[in-house]
Amino acid sequence: MARKTLVTAALTLTGAMPLGVAAQPPSSPDSSWLYYEIGGGQAFTRAPNPVTTTLTLGAGADMSLGYSCGTFDPVASVSHQMNQLRDGVDQISNQMAQAANAAIAALPAYILQRANPGLYDLFQNAQLRAEETFQLATKTCEQMEAEIAQGKDPFHEWVVLSKGHSWRRAMGTNGVHGDGNIITTRDHIENNPGRDGVPWILDRSGGAGQEPIRPVRDVVRSGYNVTANRTPGDDGMPYNPNDPAVPPMGRYWATSTEAAEWAVQVLGEEEIPTCRDADCPPQQSSPGLGLTRLVEQDREDRLPDLVDLVEGTTSLSSANLAQVSAGGITVTPDLIRAIRELPPAEQGMAVGRLADEIATAAHVEKALYLRRFFLAGRMLPEVQAAGPAQKIIQEKVAELEREIDNTLFESRVRKELVSGTSQALLRFDAQRRGASLQVAPGARPDPWPLEGGAVSAP
């Protein structure tokens, strides 16, 4: 009956999460008081991985291409335009130009002007129009080249960004067909916007036959791996959360995929294509749950561990205490013993409140690690080169910080997460024990005690 009362009362509040022990627990009630007085064994959140190695992150082949609008051949481009005049009058002009190809090729321009002034004027007009078309295409290319060289993002959307990378590739490979023709390159890019995708963390993404761009999942996954001293795409062996040597982030997420999935749970995700054709990836989005929702979801699974410790169902071993400790704040045996001495109703209140604070500390620490993964992942060259990705990451980091603020409210200091409840419990237990040790005063002393067989005089 007592267990049912405790569990019922405790389940009205938020539960704890099983996490690794971050500091050696105190061994006596006196040291426990000091431990909670200073706010736990750590004053700040530890690095997600204390072992650091400097990694040089290289860009992919597409980003290493030398690019210049000078790689396009103006002769090939103008010749193409002369041979591709169409639509209305252009078709007539094209037929006339084709009919006179032999004469134009055989005669110098001044002889053609004297022999056939009309044909010469038609040729000159067509040449001027072709050169103008080449200049307009070159201007578009040069504008993008200048903005890319200045480190600016000349685009506002992913589709246009993909077109810019298509221009970049064309600059470095002598056009889309390898013929140096800027006009066919322009037409190809304009008629197939975004199908090439964009250079992304592991491969080109967003285009036809490619994976969609997943900013949250991809950046967090690569940031986790970089923090673990791996390459962005190397997941390595999963961490063992029970291994004492595992880095702190490995106690929360054994793999980068788990970290990325947790990030999507909190912040949501948008799968972004750069084209709209049937063979392009679909555009999808999923909303995030936020930190508070995830804390509430852990209630039924985590709270019974703390209840079992208080009721004595499980021993006060280091491993069992580690299951209810989190965020650098250790639940000590003295604290559990103090809760045991409370009446059943107060036990339920104390266990629920303590579980709330420990769960909050755990999720805040996870959110802080997630923030560091974002900051590490955004330094990858592919992410740096994608202006829209930088904007999304900034928004997600700001949203994550707001989630932390909303979860903590005004309790943003570690000392305020567990120390207040713990100190109150220990103080109440000390007062109760002190009161039970007090000896009631005896009878009033005899004013005339017996001394040496005689009553002493007053």
Coordinates of C-alpha atoms in Angstrom, one line a residue:
M1 CA 0.0 0.0 0.0
A2 CA 2.9 2.3 0.8
R3 CA 4.5 1.7 -2.6
K4 CA 1.2 2.4 -4.4
T5 CA 0.8 5.7 -2.5
L6 CA 4.4 6.7 -3.4
V7 CA 4.2 5.8 -7.0
T8 CA 0.8 7.5 -7.4
A9 CA 2.1 10.7 -5.9
A10 CA 5.3 10.6 -7.7
L11 CA 3.8 10.0 -11.1
T12 CA 2.0 13.3 -10.9
L13 CA 5.4 14.9 -11.6
T14 CA 8.1 14.5 -14.2
G15 CA 10.5 11.6 -14.1
A16 CA 14.2 11.2 -14.3
M17 CA 16.4 9.8 -17.0
P18 CA 19.2 7.2 -16.6
L19 CA 22.5 8.9 -17.3
G20 CA 26.1 8.4 -16.4
V21 CA 27.6 9.6 -13.1
A22 CA 29.7 12.7 -13.7
A23 CA 31.2 13.2 -10.3
Q24 CA 32.2 11.1 -7.3
P25 CA 29.3 11.0 -4.8
P26 CA 29.9 12.3 -1.3
S27 CA 30.5 9.6 1.3
S28 CA 28.9 11.3 4.4
P29 CA 25.9 13.5 5.2
D30 CA 28.3 16.4 5.9
S31 CA 29.9 16.2 2.5
S32 CA 26.5 15.7 0.9
W33 CA 25.3 19.1 2.3
L34 CA 28.4 20.8 0.8
Y35 CA 27.9 18.9 -2.5
Y36 CA 24.4 20.3 -2.9
E37 CA 25.3 23.7 -1.5
I38 CA 27.7 24.3 -4.3
G39 CA 25.3 23.0 -6.9
G40 CA 26.8 19.6 -7.7
G41 CA 30.2 18.4 -8.7
Q42 CA 30.6 20.6 -11.8
A43 CA 30.2 24.3 -12.4
F44 CA 29.7 24.0 -16.2
T45 CA 28.8 21.4 -18.8
R46 CA 31.7 19.3 -19.8
A47 CA 32.9 19.1 -23.4
P48 CA 31.0 16.4 -25.3
N49 CA 34.4 14.7 -26.0
P50 CA 37.4 15.8 -23.9
V51 CA 39.8 14.2 -26.4
T52 CA 40.3 16.7 -29.3
T53 CA 42.2 16.4 -32.5
T54 CA 42.5 19.1 -35.2
L55 CA 41.0 17.9 -38.5
T56 CA 41.5 19.4 -41.9
L57 CA 38.2 19.3 -43.7
G58 CA 38.6 19.3 -47.5
A59 CA 36.0 20.3 -50.1
G60 CA 34.6 17.9 -52.7
A61 CA 35.8 17.8 -56.3
D62 CA 33.0 20.1 -57.5
M63 CA 34.0 22.8 -55.1
S64 CA 37.7 22.5 -56.1
L65 CA 37.1 23.2 -59.8
G66 CA 38.8 26.3 -61.1
Y67 CA 36.1 28.5 -62.5
S68 CA 36.2 31.4 -64.9
C69 CA 33.9 32.8 -67.5
G70 CA 37.0 33.0 -69.8
T71 CA 36.8 29.3 -70.3
F72 CA 33.8 29.8 -72.7
D73 CA 34.7 30.2 -76.4
P74 CA 33.1 33.3 -77.9
V75 CA 33.7 32.0 -81.5
A76 CA 31.9 28.8 -80.8
S77 CA 29.1 30.6 -79.0
V78 CA 28.6 33.2 -81.8
S79 CA 28.8 30.5 -84.4
H80 CA 26.1 28.5 -82.5
Q81 CA 23.9 31.5 -82.3
M82 CA 24.3 32.2 -86.0
N83 CA 23.2 28.6 -86.7
Q84 CA 20.3 28.6 -84.2
L85 CA 18.4 31.7 -85.2
R86 CA 14.7 30.8 -85.1
D87 CA 11.1 31.9 -84.5
G88 CA 9.5 34.1 -87.1
V89 CA 11.9 36.4 -88.8
D90 CA 14.8 34.6 -87.2
Q91 CA 13.9 31.5 -89.3
I92 CA 13.9 33.4 -92.5
S93 CA 17.2 35.0 -91.6
N94 CA 18.6 31.6 -90.8
Q95 CA 17.5 30.2 -94.2
M96 CA 19.0 33.1 -96.0
A97 CA 22.3 32.9 -94.0
Q98 CA 22.5 29.1 -94.7
A99 CA 21.9 29.8 -98.4
A100 CA 24.7 32.2 -98.5
N101 CA 27.1 30.2 -96.3
A102 CA 29.4 29.4 -99.3
A103 CA 29.5 32.9 -100.5
I104 CA 30.2 34.3 -97.0
A105 CA 32.9 31.7 -96.4
A106 CA 34.6 32.3 -99.8
L107 CA 34.5 36.1 -99.9
P108 CA 36.0 38.7 -97.6
A109 CA 33.5 40.9 -95.9
Y110 CA 34.2 44.0 -98.1
I111 CA 33.8 42.0 -101.3
L112 CA 30.5 40.6 -100.0
Q113 CA 29.4 44.1 -99.2
R114 CA 30.1 45.2 -102.8
A115 CA 28.7 42.1 -104.5
N116 CA 25.5 41.7 -102.4
P117 CA 24.8 44.7 -100.0
G118 CA 21.5 43.2 -98.8
L119 CA 23.1 39.9 -97.8
Y120 CA 26.0 41.7 -96.2
D121 CA 23.6 43.8 -94.0
L122 CA 21.6 40.7 -93.1
F123 CA 24.9 38.9 -92.1
Q124 CA 26.1 41.9 -90.1
N125 CA 22.8 42.2 -88.2
A126 CA 22.8 38.5 -87.4
Q127 CA 26.3 38.8 -86.2
L128 CA 25.5 41.7 -84.0
R129 CA 22.6 39.9 -82.5
A130 CA 24.7 36.8 -81.8
E131 CA 27.4 38.8 -80.2
E132 CA 24.8 40.6 -78.0
T133 CA 23.4 37.2 -76.9
F134 CA 26.9 36.1 -76.1
Q135 CA 27.5 39.3 -74.1
L136 CA 24.3 38.9 -72.1
A137 CA 25.1 35.3 -71.3
T138 CA 28.6 36.2 -70.3
K139 CA 27.3 39.0 -68.1
T140 CA 25.1 36.5 -66.2
C141 CA 28.1 34.2 -65.8
E142 CA 30.4 37.0 -64.8
Q143 CA 28.0 38.3 -62.2
M144 CA 27.8 34.9 -60.5
E145 CA 31.6 34.5 -60.8
A146 CA 32.1 37.8 -59.1
E147 CA 29.7 37.1 -56.3
I148 CA 31.1 33.6 -55.7
A149 CA 34.6 35.0 -55.6
Q150 CA 33.6 37.6 -53.0
G151 CA 32.2 34.8 -50.7
K152 CA 28.7 36.0 -51.2
D153 CA 25.6 33.9 -51.7
P154 CA 24.1 35.3 -55.0
F155 CA 20.9 33.3 -54.4
H156 CA 18.0 33.4 -52.1
E157 CA 16.7 29.9 -52.6
W158 CA 18.1 26.5 -52.9
V159 CA 17.0 26.1 -56.5
V160 CA 18.9 29.2 -57.6
L161 CA 21.8 28.1 -55.5
S162 CA 21.8 24.8 -57.5
K163 CA 21.8 26.8 -60.7
G164 CA 24.8 28.7 -59.5
H165 CA 26.7 25.5 -58.8
S166 CA 25.7 24.4 -62.3
W167 CA 27.4 27.6 -63.6
R168 CA 30.4 26.9 -61.4
R169 CA 30.8 23.4 -62.9
A170 CA 30.3 24.7 -66.4
M171 CA 33.0 27.3 -65.8
G172 CA 35.5 24.6 -64.7
T173 CA 34.6 22.1 -67.4
N174 CA 34.4 24.2 -70.6
G175 CA 30.6 24.3 -70.6
V176 CA 28.0 21.7 -70.1
H177 CA 28.9 19.9 -73.4
G178 CA 32.6 20.6 -73.2
D179 CA 32.5 22.8 -76.3
G180 CA 33.0 26.1 -74.5
N181 CA 29.6 27.4 -75.7
I182 CA 28.2 29.7 -73.2
I183 CA 24.8 30.1 -74.9
T184 CA 24.1 26.3 -74.9
T185 CA 25.3 26.3 -71.3
R186 CA 22.9 29.1 -70.3
D187 CA 20.0 27.4 -72.1
H188 CA 20.7 24.0 -70.5
I189 CA 20.9 25.5 -67.0
E190 CA 17.7 27.6 -67.5
N191 CA 15.8 24.7 -68.9
N192 CA 16.9 22.3 -66.2
P193 CA 16.9 24.4 -63.0
G194 CA 18.2 22.7 -60.0
R195 CA 18.5 19.2 -61.5
D196 CA 22.3 19.1 -60.7
G197 CA 21.6 19.6 -57.0
V198 CA 24.2 21.2 -54.8
P199 CA 27.5 19.9 -53.3
W200 CA 26.5 18.7 -49.8
I201 CA 28.3 17.1 -46.9
L202 CA 28.6 13.6 -48.3
D203 CA 27.6 13.9 -51.9
R204 CA 25.6 16.1 -54.2
S205 CA 22.0 16.4 -52.9
G206 CA 18.7 17.8 -53.8
G207 CA 18.8 17.2 -57.5
A208 CA 17.4 14.6 -59.9
G209 CA 18.1 11.0 -58.6
Q210 CA 19.7 12.4 -55.5
E211 CA 18.9 12.4 -51.8
P212 CA 17.1 15.5 -50.5
I213 CA 19.0 18.0 -48.4
R214 CA 18.3 17.5 -44.7
P215 CA 20.0 20.4 -42.9
V216 CA 19.3 19.3 -39.3
R217 CA 20.0 15.6 -39.7
D218 CA 23.0 16.0 -41.9
V219 CA 24.7 18.8 -40.0
V220 CA 24.2 17.2 -36.6
R221 CA 25.4 13.8 -37.8
S222 CA 28.6 15.3 -39.3
G223 CA 29.1 17.6 -36.3
Y224 CA 28.8 14.5 -34.0
N225 CA 31.4 12.6 -36.0
V226 CA 33.8 15.6 -36.2
T227 CA 33.5 16.0 -32.4
A228 CA 34.4 12.3 -32.1
N229 CA 37.6 12.9 -34.1
R230 CA 36.2 11.2 -37.2
T231 CA 35.5 12.4 -40.7
P232 CA 32.0 13.8 -41.3
G233 CA 30.7 10.6 -42.9
D234 CA 32.5 8.1 -40.7
D235 CA 30.1 6.8 -38.0
G236 CA 32.7 4.4 -36.5
M237 CA 32.0 1.9 -33.8
P238 CA 29.0 2.7 -31.6
Y239 CA 29.8 3.9 -28.1
N240 CA 29.0 1.7 -25.1
P241 CA 27.1 3.9 -22.6
N242 CA 28.2 1.6 -19.8
D243 CA 31.9 2.0 -20.6
P244 CA 33.5 4.3 -18.0
A245 CA 35.9 5.6 -20.7
V246 CA 33.2 6.6 -23.1
P247 CA 33.0 10.4 -23.8
P248 CA 30.0 12.2 -22.3
M249 CA 28.2 12.5 -25.6
G250 CA 28.5 8.7 -26.0
R251 CA 26.4 8.2 -22.9
Y252 CA 23.5 10.0 -24.5
W253 CA 23.9 8.8 -28.1
A254 CA 25.8 5.7 -29.1
T255 CA 26.0 6.8 -32.8
S256 CA 25.7 9.9 -34.8
T257 CA 22.4 8.6 -36.2
E258 CA 20.9 8.6 -32.8
A259 CA 22.0 12.1 -32.1
A260 CA 20.6 13.3 -35.5
E261 CA 17.2 11.6 -34.8
W262 CA 17.1 13.2 -31.3
A263 CA 17.7 16.6 -33.0
V264 CA 14.9 16.0 -35.4
Q265 CA 12.6 15.1 -32.5
V266 CA 13.4 18.4 -30.8
L267 CA 13.6 20.8 -33.7
G268 CA 11.9 19.1 -36.6
E269 CA 13.3 18.7 -40.1
E270 CA 12.7 19.8 -43.7
E271 CA 13.7 17.7 -46.6
I272 CA 14.7 20.1 -49.4
P273 CA 14.9 19.4 -53.1
T274 CA 16.4 21.8 -55.7
C275 CA 14.2 20.7 -58.6
R276 CA 10.5 19.8 -59.1
D277 CA 10.6 17.1 -61.7
A278 CA 9.3 13.6 -61.2
D279 CA 12.7 12.1 -60.6
C280 CA 13.6 14.8 -58.0
P281 CA 13.2 14.1 -54.3
P282 CA 9.9 15.2 -52.7
Q283 CA 9.8 18.2 -50.4
Q284 CA 8.8 17.1 -46.9
S285 CA 8.8 18.5 -43.4
S286 CA 8.2 17.3 -39.8
P287 CA 7.6 19.4 -36.8
G288 CA 9.7 19.2 -33.6
L289 CA 8.4 18.3 -30.2
G290 CA 10.5 20.6 -28.1
L291 CA 12.4 19.8 -24.9
T292 CA 9.5 19.9 -22.5
R293 CA 7.5 17.3 -24.4
L294 CA 10.5 14.9 -24.4
V295 CA 10.9 15.3 -20.7
E296 CA 7.3 14.4 -20.1
Q297 CA 7.5 11.3 -22.4
D298 CA 10.3 9.9 -20.2
R299 CA 8.1 10.0 -17.0
E300 CA 6.8 6.5 -17.0
D301 CA 10.1 4.8 -17.9
R302 CA 12.5 6.8 -15.7
L303 CA 10.6 7.5 -12.5
P304 CA 10.3 3.9 -11.3
D305 CA 14.1 3.6 -10.9
L306 CA 14.1 6.5 -8.4
V307 CA 11.0 5.0 -6.6
D308 CA 12.7 1.6 -6.3
L309 CA 15.7 3.2 -4.7
V310 CA 13.6 5.1 -2.1
E311 CA 11.6 2.0 -1.3
G312 CA 14.7 -0.2 -1.0
T313 CA 13.7 -2.5 -3.9
T314 CA 17.1 -1.8 -5.4
S315 CA 20.3 -1.2 -3.5
L316 CA 22.1 2.1 -3.2
S317 CA 25.0 0.9 -5.4
S318 CA 26.9 3.3 -7.7
A319 CA 25.4 1.7 -10.8
N320 CA 21.8 2.2 -9.5
L321 CA 22.5 5.7 -8.4
A322 CA 24.0 6.5 -11.8
Q323 CA 20.7 5.5 -13.4
V324 CA 18.9 8.4 -11.7
S325 CA 21.7 10.9 -11.9
A326 CA 22.2 13.3 -14.8
G327 CA 23.7 16.5 -16.0
G328 CA 26.7 16.4 -13.7
I329 CA 24.4 16.1 -10.6
T330 CA 24.8 13.0 -8.6
V331 CA 22.0 11.5 -6.4
T332 CA 23.8 10.4 -3.3
P333 CA 22.9 7.6 -0.8
D334 CA 22.4 10.2 1.9
L335 CA 19.7 11.9 -0.2
I336 CA 17.8 8.7 -0.8
R337 CA 18.0 7.8 3.0
A338 CA 16.6 11.3 3.8
I339 CA 13.7 10.7 1.5
R340 CA 13.0 7.3 3.0
E341 CA 12.5 8.9 6.4
L342 CA 9.7 11.1 5.1
P343 CA 6.0 10.2 5.5
P344 CA 4.5 8.5 2.4
A345 CA 2.8 11.7 1.1
E346 CA 6.0 13.8 1.4
Q347 CA 8.0 11.0 -0.2
G348 CA 5.9 11.2 -3.3
M349 CA 6.2 14.9 -3.5
A350 CA 10.0 14.8 -3.0
V351 CA 10.6 12.0 -5.5
G352 CA 8.5 13.7 -8.2
R353 CA 10.1 17.1 -7.6
L354 CA 13.6 15.6 -7.6
A355 CA 12.8 13.6 -10.8
D356 CA 11.6 16.8 -12.5
E357 CA 14.8 18.6 -11.8
I358 CA 17.1 15.8 -12.8
A359 CA 15.2 15.2 -16.0
T360 CA 15.4 18.9 -16.8
A361 CA 19.1 18.9 -16.2
A362 CA 19.6 15.9 -18.4
H363 CA 17.7 17.4 -21.4
V364 CA 19.4 20.7 -21.0
E365 CA 22.8 19.1 -21.2
K366 CA 21.8 17.1 -24.2
A367 CA 20.5 20.3 -25.9
L368 CA 23.9 22.0 -25.1
Y369 CA 25.7 19.2 -26.7
L370 CA 23.4 19.3 -29.7
R371 CA 24.2 23.0 -30.1
R372 CA 27.9 22.2 -30.2
F373 CA 27.2 19.6 -32.9
F374 CA 25.5 22.3 -35.0
L375 CA 28.4 24.7 -34.5
A376 CA 30.9 22.0 -35.5
G377 CA 28.9 20.9 -38.5
R378 CA 28.4 24.3 -39.9
M379 CA 32.2 24.7 -40.4
L380 CA 32.3 22.1 -43.1
P381 CA 33.2 23.6 -46.5
E382 CA 30.0 22.4 -48.2
V383 CA 27.8 24.0 -45.5
Q384 CA 29.9 27.1 -45.5
A385 CA 29.4 27.5 -49.3
A386 CA 25.6 27.1 -49.0
G387 CA 24.0 30.3 -47.8
P388 CA 20.6 28.9 -47.2
A389 CA 22.1 26.1 -45.1
Q390 CA 23.9 28.7 -42.9
K391 CA 20.6 30.6 -42.4
I392 CA 18.8 27.4 -41.4
I393 CA 21.5 26.4 -38.9
Q394 CA 21.4 29.9 -37.3
E395 CA 17.6 29.6 -37.0
K396 CA 17.9 26.1 -35.5
V397 CA 20.5 27.1 -33.0
A398 CA 18.4 30.1 -32.0
E399 CA 15.4 27.9 -31.6
L400 CA 17.4 25.4 -29.5
E401 CA 18.5 28.2 -27.2
R402 CA 14.9 29.3 -26.9
E403 CA 13.9 25.8 -26.0
I404 CA 16.6 25.8 -23.3
D405 CA 15.3 29.1 -21.9
N406 CA 11.7 28.0 -22.0
T407 CA 12.6 24.7 -20.2
L408 CA 14.6 26.3 -17.5
F409 CA 12.7 29.6 -17.2
E410 CA 14.7 31.5 -14.6
S411 CA 16.5 28.5 -13.3
R412 CA 19.4 28.6 -15.7
V413 CA 22.1 27.9 -13.2
R414 CA 23.0 24.3 -12.3
K415 CA 22.8 25.0 -8.6
E416 CA 19.1 25.8 -8.9
L417 CA 18.3 22.5 -10.7
V418 CA 18.7 20.1 -7.8
S419 CA 20.4 21.8 -4.9
G420 CA 17.3 23.6 -3.6
T421 CA 15.2 20.4 -3.1
S422 CA 18.2 18.4 -1.9
Q423 CA 19.2 20.9 0.7
A424 CA 15.6 21.2 2.0
L425 CA 15.4 17.5 2.3
L426 CA 18.7 17.2 4.1
R427 CA 17.9 20.1 6.4
F428 CA 14.5 18.7 7.3
D429 CA 16.1 15.3 8.0
A430 CA 18.7 16.9 10.2
Q431 CA 16.1 18.8 12.2
R432 CA 14.0 15.7 12.7
R433 CA 17.0 13.6 13.9
G434 CA 18.1 16.4 16.2
A435 CA 14.7 16.6 17.8
S436 CA 14.6 12.9 18.4
L437 CA 17.9 13.0 20.2
Q438 CA 16.9 15.7 22.6
V439 CA 16.6 14.4 26.3
A440 CA 13.6 15.6 28.3
P441 CA 14.7 17.5 31.4
G442 CA 14.5 15.5 34.7
A443 CA 12.8 16.4 38.0
R444 CA 13.8 19.6 39.8
P445 CA 17.1 19.1 41.8
D446 CA 16.7 18.7 45.6
P447 CA 17.6 22.1 47.2
W448 CA 18.9 20.2 50.3
P449 CA 20.8 17.2 49.1
L450 CA 22.1 14.5 51.4
E451 CA 25.8 14.9 52.0
G452 CA 27.9 12.8 54.4
G453 CA 24.8 11.2 55.9
A454 CA 23.3 14.5 56.8
V455 CA 21.0 17.0 55.1
S456 CA 23.0 20.0 54.0
A457 CA 21.9 23.4 55.2
P458 CA 20.3 25.7 52.7

